[in-house]
Short mmCIF file of N, CA, C and O in Angstrom, two decimals:
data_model
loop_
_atom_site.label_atom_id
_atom_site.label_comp_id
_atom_site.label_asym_id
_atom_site.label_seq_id
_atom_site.Cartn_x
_atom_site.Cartn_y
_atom_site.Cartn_z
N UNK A 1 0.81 -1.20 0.00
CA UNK A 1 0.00 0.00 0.00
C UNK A 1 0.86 1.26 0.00
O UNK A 1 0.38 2.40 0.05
N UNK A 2 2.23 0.96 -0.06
CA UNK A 2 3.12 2.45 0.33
C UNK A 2 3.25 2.94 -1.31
O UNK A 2 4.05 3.85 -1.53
N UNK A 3 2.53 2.41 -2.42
CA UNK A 3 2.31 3.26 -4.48
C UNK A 3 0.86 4.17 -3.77
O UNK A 3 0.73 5.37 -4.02
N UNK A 4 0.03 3.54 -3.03
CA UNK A 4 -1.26 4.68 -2.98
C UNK A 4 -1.03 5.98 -2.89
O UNK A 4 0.04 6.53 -2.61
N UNK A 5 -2.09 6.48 -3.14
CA UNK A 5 -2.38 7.77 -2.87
C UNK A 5 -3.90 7.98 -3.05
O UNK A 5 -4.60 7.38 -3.86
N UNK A 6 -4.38 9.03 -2.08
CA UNK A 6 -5.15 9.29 -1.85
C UNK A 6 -5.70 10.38 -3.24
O UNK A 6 -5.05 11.42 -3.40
N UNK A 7 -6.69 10.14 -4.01
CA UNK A 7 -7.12 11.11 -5.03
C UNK A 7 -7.81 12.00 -5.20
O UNK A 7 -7.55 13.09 -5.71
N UNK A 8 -9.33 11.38 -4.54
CA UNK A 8 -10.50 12.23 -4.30
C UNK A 8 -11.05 12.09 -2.74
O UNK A 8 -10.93 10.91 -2.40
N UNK A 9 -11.47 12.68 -1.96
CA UNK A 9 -12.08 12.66 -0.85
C UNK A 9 -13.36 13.04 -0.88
O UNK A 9 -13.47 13.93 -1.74
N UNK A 10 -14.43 12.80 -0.34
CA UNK A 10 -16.16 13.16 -0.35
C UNK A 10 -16.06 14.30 0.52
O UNK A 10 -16.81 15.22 0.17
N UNK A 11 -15.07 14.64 1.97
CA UNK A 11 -14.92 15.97 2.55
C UNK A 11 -14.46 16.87 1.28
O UNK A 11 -15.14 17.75 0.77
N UNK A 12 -13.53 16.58 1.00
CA UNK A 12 -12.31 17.97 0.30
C UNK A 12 -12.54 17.96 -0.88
O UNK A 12 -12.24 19.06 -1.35
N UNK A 13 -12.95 17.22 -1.67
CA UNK A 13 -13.17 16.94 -2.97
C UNK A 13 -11.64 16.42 -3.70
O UNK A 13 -11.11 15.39 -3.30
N UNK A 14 -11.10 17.15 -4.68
CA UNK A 14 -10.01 16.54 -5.54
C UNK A 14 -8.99 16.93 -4.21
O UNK A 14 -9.25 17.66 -3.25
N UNK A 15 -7.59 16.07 -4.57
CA UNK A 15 -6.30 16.37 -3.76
C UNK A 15 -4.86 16.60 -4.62
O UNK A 15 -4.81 15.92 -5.65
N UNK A 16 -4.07 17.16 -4.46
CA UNK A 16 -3.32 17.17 -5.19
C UNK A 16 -2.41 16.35 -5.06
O UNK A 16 -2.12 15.81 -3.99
N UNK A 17 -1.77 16.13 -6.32
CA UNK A 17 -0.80 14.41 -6.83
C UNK A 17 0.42 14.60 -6.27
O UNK A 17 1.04 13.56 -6.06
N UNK A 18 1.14 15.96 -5.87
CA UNK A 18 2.28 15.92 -5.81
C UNK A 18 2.15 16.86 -3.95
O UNK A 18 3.10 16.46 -3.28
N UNK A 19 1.51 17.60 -3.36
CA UNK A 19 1.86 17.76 -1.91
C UNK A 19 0.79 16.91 -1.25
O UNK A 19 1.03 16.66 -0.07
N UNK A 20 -0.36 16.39 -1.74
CA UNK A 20 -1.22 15.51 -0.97
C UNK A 20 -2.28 15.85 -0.13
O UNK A 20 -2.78 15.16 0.76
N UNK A 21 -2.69 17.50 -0.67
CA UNK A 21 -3.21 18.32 0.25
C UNK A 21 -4.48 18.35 -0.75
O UNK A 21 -4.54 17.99 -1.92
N UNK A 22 -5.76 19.03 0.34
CA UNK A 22 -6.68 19.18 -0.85
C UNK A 22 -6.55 20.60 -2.35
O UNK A 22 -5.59 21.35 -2.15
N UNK A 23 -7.01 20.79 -3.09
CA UNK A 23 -6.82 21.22 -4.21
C UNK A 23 -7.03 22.88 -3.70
O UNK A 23 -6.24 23.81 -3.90
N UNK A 24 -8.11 22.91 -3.11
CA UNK A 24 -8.08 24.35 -2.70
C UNK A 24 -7.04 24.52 -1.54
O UNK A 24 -6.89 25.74 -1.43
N UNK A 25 -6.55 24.12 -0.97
CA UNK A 25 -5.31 24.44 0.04
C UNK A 25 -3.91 24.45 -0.21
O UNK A 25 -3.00 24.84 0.52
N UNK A 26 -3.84 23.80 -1.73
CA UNK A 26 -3.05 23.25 -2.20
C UNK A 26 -1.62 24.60 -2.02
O UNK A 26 -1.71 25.80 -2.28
N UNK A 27 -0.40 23.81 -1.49
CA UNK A 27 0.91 24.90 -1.31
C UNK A 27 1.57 25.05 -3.19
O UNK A 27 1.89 26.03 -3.86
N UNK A 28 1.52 23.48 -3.50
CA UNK A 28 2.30 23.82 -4.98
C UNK A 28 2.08 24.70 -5.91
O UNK A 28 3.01 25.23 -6.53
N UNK A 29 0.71 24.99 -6.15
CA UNK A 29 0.04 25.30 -7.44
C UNK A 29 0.61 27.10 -7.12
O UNK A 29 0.89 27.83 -8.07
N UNK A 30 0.68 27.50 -5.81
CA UNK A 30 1.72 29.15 -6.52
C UNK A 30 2.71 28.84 -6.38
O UNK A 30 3.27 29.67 -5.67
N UNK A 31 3.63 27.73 -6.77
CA UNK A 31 4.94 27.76 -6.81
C UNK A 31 5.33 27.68 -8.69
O UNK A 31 6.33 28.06 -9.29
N UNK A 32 3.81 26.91 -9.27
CA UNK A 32 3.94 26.70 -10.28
C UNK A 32 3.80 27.77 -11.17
O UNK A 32 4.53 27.92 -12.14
N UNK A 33 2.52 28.81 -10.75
CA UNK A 33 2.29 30.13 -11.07
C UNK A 33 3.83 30.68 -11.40
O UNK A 33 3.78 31.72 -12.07
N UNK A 34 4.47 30.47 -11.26
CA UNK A 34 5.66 31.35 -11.54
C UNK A 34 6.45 31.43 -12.80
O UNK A 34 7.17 32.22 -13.42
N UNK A 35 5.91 30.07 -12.88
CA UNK A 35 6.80 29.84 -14.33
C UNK A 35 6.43 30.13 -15.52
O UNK A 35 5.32 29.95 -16.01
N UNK A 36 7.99 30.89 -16.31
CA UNK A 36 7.50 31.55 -17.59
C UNK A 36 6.46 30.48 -18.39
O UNK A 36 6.20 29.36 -17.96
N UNK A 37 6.08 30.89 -19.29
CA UNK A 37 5.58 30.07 -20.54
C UNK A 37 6.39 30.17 -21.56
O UNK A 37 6.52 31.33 -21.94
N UNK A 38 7.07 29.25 -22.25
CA UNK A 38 7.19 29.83 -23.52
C UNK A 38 7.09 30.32 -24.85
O UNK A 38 6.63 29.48 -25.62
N UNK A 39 7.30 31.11 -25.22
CA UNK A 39 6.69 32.10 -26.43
C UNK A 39 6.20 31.34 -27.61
O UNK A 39 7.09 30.67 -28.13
N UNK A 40 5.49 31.30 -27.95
CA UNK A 40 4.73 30.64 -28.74
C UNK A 40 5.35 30.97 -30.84
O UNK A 40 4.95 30.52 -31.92
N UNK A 41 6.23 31.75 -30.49
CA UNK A 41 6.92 31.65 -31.83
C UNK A 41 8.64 32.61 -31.11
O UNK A 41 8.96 32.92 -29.96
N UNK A 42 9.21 32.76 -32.20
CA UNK A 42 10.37 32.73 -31.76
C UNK A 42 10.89 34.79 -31.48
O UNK A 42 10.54 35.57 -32.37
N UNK A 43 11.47 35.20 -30.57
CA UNK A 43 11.79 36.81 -30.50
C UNK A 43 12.95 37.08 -30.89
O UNK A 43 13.68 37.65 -30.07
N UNK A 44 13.39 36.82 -31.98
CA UNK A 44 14.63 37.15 -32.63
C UNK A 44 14.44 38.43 -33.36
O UNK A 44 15.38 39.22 -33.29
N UNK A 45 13.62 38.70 -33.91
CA UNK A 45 13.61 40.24 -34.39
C UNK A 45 13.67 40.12 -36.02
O UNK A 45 14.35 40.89 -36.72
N UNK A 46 13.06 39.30 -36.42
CA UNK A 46 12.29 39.00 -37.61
C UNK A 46 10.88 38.44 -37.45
O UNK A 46 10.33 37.55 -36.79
N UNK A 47 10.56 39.34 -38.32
CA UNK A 47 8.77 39.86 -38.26
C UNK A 47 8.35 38.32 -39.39
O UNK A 47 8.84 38.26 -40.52
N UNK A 48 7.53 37.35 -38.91
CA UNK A 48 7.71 35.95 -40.05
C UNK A 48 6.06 36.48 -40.49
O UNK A 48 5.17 37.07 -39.87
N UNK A 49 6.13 36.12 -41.39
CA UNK A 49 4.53 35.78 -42.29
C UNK A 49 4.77 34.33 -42.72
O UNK A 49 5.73 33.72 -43.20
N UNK A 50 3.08 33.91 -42.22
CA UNK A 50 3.01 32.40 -42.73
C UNK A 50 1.48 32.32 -42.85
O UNK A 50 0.70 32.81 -42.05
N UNK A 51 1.08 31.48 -44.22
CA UNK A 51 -0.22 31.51 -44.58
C UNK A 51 -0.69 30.33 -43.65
O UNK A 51 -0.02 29.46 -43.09
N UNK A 52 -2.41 30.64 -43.66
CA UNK A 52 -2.87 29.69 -42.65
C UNK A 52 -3.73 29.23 -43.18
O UNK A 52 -3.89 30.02 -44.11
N UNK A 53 -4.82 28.12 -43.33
CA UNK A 53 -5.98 27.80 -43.61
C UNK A 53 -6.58 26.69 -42.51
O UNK A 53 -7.76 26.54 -42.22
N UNK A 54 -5.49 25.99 -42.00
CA UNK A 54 -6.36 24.62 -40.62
C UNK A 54 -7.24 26.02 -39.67
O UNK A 54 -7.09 27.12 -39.13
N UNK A 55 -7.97 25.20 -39.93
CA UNK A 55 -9.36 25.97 -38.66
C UNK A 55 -9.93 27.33 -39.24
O UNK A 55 -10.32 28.24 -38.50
N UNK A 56 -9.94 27.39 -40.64
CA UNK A 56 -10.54 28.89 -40.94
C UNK A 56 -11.76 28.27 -41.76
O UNK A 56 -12.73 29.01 -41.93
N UNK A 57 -11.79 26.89 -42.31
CA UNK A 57 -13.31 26.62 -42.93
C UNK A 57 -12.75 26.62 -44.35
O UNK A 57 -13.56 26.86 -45.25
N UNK A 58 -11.42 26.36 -44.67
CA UNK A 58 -11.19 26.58 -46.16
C UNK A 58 -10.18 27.63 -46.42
O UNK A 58 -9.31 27.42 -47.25
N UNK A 59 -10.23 28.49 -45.92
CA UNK A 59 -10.24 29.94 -46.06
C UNK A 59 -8.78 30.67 -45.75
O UNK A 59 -8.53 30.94 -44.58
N UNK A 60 -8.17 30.88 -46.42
CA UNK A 60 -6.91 31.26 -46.33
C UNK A 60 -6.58 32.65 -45.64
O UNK A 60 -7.30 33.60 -45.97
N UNK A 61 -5.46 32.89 -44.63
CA UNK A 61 -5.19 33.73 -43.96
C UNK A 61 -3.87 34.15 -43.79
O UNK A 61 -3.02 33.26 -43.86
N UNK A 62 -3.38 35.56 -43.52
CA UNK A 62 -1.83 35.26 -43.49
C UNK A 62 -1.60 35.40 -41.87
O UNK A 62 -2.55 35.99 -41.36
N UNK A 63 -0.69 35.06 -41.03
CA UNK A 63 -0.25 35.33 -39.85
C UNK A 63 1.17 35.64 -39.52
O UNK A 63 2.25 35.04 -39.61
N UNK A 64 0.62 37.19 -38.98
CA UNK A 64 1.81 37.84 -38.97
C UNK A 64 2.29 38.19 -37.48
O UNK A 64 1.60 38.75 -36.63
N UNK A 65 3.80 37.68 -37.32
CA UNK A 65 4.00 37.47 -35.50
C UNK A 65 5.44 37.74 -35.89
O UNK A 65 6.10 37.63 -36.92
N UNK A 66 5.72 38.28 -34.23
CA UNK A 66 7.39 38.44 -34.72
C UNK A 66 7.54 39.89 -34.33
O UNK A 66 8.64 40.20 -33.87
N UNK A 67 6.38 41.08 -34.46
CA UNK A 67 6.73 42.28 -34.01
C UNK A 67 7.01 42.51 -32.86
O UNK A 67 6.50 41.94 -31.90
N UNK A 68 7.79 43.32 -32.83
CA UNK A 68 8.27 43.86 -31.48
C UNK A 68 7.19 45.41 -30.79
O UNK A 68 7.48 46.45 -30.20
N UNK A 69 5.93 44.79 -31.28
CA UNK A 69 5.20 46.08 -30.82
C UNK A 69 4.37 45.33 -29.97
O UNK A 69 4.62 44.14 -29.84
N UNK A 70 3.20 45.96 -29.24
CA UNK A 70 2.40 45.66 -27.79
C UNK A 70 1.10 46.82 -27.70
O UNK A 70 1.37 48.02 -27.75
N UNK A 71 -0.01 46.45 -27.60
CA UNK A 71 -0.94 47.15 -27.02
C UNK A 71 -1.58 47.59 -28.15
O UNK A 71 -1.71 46.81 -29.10
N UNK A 72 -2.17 49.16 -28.22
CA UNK A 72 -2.57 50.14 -29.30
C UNK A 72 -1.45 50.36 -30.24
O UNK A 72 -1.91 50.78 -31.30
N UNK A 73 -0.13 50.24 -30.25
CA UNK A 73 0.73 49.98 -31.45
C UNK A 73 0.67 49.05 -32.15
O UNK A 73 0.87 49.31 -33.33
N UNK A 74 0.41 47.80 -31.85
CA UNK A 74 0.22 47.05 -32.77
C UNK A 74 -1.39 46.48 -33.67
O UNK A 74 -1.67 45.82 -34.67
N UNK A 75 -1.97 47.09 -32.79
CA UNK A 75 -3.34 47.74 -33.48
C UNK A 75 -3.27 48.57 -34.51
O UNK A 75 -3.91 48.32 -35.53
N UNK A 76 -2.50 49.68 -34.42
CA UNK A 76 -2.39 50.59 -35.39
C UNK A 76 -1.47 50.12 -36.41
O UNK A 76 -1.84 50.15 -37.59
N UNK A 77 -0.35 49.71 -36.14
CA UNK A 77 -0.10 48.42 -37.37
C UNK A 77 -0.65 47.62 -38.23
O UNK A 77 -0.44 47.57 -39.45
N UNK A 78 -1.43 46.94 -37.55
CA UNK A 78 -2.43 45.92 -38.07
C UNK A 78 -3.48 46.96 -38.81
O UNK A 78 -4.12 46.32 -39.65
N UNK A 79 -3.79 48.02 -38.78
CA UNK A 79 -4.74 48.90 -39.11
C UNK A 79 -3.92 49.20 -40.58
O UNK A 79 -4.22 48.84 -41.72
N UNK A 80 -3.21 49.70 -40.26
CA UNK A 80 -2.35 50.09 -41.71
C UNK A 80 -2.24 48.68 -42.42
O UNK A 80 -3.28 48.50 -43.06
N UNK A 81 -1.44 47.69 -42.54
CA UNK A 81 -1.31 46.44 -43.00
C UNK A 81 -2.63 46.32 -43.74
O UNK A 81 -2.72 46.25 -44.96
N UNK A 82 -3.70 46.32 -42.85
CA UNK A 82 -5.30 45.51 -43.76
C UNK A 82 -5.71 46.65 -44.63
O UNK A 82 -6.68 46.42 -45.35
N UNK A 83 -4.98 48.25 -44.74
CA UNK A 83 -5.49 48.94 -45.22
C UNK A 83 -4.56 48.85 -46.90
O UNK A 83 -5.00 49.30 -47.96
N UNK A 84 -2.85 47.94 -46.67
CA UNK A 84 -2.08 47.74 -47.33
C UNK A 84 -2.73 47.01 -48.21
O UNK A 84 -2.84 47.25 -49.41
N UNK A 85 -3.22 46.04 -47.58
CA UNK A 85 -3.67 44.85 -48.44
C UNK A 85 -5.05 45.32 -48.90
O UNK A 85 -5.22 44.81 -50.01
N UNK A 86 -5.83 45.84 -48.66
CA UNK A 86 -7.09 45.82 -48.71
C UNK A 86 -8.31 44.42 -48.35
O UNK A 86 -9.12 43.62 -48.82
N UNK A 87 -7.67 44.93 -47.16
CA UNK A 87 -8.35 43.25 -46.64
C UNK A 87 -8.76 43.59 -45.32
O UNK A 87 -8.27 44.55 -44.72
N UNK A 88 -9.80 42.71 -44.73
CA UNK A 88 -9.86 42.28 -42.82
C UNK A 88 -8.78 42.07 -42.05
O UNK A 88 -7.61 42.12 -42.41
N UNK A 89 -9.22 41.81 -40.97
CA UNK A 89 -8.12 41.11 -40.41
C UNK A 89 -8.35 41.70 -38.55
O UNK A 89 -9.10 42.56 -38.09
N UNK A 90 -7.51 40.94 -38.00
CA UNK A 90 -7.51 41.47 -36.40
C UNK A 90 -6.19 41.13 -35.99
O UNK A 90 -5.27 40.65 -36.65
N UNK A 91 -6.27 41.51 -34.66
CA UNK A 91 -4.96 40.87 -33.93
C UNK A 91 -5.67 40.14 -32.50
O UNK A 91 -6.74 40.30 -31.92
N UNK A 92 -4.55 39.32 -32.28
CA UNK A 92 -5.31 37.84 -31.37
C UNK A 92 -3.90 37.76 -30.75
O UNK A 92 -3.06 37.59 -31.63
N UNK A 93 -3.36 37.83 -29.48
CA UNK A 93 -2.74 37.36 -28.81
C UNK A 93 -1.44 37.78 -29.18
O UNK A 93 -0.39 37.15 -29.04
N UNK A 94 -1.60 39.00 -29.72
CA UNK A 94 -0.01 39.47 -30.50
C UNK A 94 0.22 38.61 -32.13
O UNK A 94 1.34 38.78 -32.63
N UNK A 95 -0.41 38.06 -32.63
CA UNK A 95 -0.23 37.98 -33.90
C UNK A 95 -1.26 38.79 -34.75
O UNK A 95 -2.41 38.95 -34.34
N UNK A 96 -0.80 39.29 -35.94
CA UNK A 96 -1.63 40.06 -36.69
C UNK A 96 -2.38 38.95 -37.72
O UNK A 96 -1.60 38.09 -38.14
N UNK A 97 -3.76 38.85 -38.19
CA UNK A 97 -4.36 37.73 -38.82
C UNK A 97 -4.84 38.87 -39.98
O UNK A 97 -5.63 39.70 -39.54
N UNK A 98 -4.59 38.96 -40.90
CA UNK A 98 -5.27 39.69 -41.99
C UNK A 98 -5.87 38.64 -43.02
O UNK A 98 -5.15 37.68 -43.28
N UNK A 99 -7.09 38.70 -43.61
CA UNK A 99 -8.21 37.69 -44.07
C UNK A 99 -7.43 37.61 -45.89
O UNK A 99 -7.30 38.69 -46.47
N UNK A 100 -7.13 36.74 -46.40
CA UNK A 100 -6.56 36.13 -47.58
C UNK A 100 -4.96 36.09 -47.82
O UNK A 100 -4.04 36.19 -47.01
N UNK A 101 -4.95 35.95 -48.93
CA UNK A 101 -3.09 35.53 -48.81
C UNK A 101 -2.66 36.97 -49.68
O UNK A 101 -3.02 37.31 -50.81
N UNK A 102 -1.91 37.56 -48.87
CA UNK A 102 -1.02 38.98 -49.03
C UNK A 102 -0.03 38.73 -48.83
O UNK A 102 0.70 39.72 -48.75
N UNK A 103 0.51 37.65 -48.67
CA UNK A 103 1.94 37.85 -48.45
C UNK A 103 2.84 38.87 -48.92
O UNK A 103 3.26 39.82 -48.27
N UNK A 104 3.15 38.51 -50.32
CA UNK A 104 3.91 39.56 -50.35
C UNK A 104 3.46 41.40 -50.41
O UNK A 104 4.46 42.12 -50.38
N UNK A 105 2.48 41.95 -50.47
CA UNK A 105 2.19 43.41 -50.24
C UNK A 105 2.59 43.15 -48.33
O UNK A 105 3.32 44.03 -47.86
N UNK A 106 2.36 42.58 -47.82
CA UNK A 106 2.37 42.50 -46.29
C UNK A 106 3.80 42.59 -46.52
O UNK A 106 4.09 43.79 -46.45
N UNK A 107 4.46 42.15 -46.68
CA UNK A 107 5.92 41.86 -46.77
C UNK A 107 6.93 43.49 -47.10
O UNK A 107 7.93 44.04 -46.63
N UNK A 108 6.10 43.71 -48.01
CA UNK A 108 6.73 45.03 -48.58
C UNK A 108 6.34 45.94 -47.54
O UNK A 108 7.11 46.76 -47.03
N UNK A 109 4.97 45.77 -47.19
CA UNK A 109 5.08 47.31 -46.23
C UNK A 109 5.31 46.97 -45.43
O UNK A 109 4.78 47.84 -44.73
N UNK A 110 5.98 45.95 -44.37
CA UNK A 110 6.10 45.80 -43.22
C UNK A 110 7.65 45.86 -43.84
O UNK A 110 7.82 44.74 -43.36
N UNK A 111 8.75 46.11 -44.37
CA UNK A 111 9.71 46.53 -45.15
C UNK A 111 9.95 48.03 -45.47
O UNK A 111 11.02 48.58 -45.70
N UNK A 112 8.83 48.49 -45.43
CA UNK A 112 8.79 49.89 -45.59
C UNK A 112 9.29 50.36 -43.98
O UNK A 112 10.16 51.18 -43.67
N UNK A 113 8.43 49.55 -43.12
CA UNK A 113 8.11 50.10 -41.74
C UNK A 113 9.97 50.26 -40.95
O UNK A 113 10.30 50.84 -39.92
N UNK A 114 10.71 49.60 -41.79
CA UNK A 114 11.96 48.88 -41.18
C UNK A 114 12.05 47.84 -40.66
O UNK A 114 13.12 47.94 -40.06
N UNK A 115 11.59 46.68 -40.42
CA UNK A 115 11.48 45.07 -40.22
C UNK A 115 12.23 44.91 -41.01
O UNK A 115 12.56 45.59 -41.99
N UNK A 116 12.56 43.98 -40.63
CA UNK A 116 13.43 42.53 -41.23
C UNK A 116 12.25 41.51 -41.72
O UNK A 116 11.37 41.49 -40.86
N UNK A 117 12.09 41.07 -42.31
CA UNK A 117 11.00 40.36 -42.87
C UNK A 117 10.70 38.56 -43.67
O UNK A 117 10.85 38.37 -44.88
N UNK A 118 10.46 37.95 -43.14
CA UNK A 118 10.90 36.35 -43.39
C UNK A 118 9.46 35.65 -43.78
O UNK A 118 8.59 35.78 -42.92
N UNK A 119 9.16 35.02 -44.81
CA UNK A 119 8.14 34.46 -45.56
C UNK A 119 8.35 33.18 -44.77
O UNK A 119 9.52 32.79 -44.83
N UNK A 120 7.58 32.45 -44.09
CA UNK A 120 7.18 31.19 -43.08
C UNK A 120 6.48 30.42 -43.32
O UNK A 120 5.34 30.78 -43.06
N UNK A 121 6.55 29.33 -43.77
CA UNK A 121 5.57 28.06 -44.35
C UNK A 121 5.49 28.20 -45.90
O UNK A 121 6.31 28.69 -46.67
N UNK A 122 4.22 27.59 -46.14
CA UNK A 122 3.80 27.91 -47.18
C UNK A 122 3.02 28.68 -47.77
O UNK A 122 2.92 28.63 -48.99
#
């Protein structure tokens, strides 16, 4: 019996796997809070474009990540860009999504802007 562990309790409800405490009392879970995440594409200081279509319904998209901008700047980026292309588009989590394949006009004016600029996928 010294592999058991205790999982769920009918008092406490769930327990946690690694201090053994219940889930709401739990000491680990802000130790874990701490830790970075990592970046979900790379911060080298090339701005990448890469076309997208998994999960759009068909529908081709370009995704643009890699800027070194944040907040209402990169809004206003993205504002200019869809106005480049003449297209939609938003920004989601720091990538810019503009609606069809622009690559290259995206490319050029984000070239204009001073980027470094790298075509990504297909």
């Amino acid at each position: 019996m010294s592999n058991s562990r205790l999982v769920y309790s009918t008092e406490t409800g769930r327990m946690c796997p690694d201090c053994g405490k219940p889930k709401a009392k739990c000491s680990c879970k802000k130790k874990k809070k701490g830790k970075e995440t990592p970046q979900p594409f790379p911060q080298d200081g090339v701005v990448r474009i890469r076309r997208e279509v998994k999960g759009r319904k068909g529908k081709t998209a370009i995704a643009i990540f890699g800027l070194p901008l944040e907040g209402s700047d990169l809004k206003d980026f993205a504002k200019f860009l869809k106005q480049k292309c003449g297209s939609g588009g938003s920004v989601k989590d720091g990538v810019i999504i503009i609606q069809g394949d622009h690559r290259e006009a995206a490319a050029e004016a984000i070239k204009e802007k001073g980027y470094k600029v790298k075509l990504a996928g297909g």
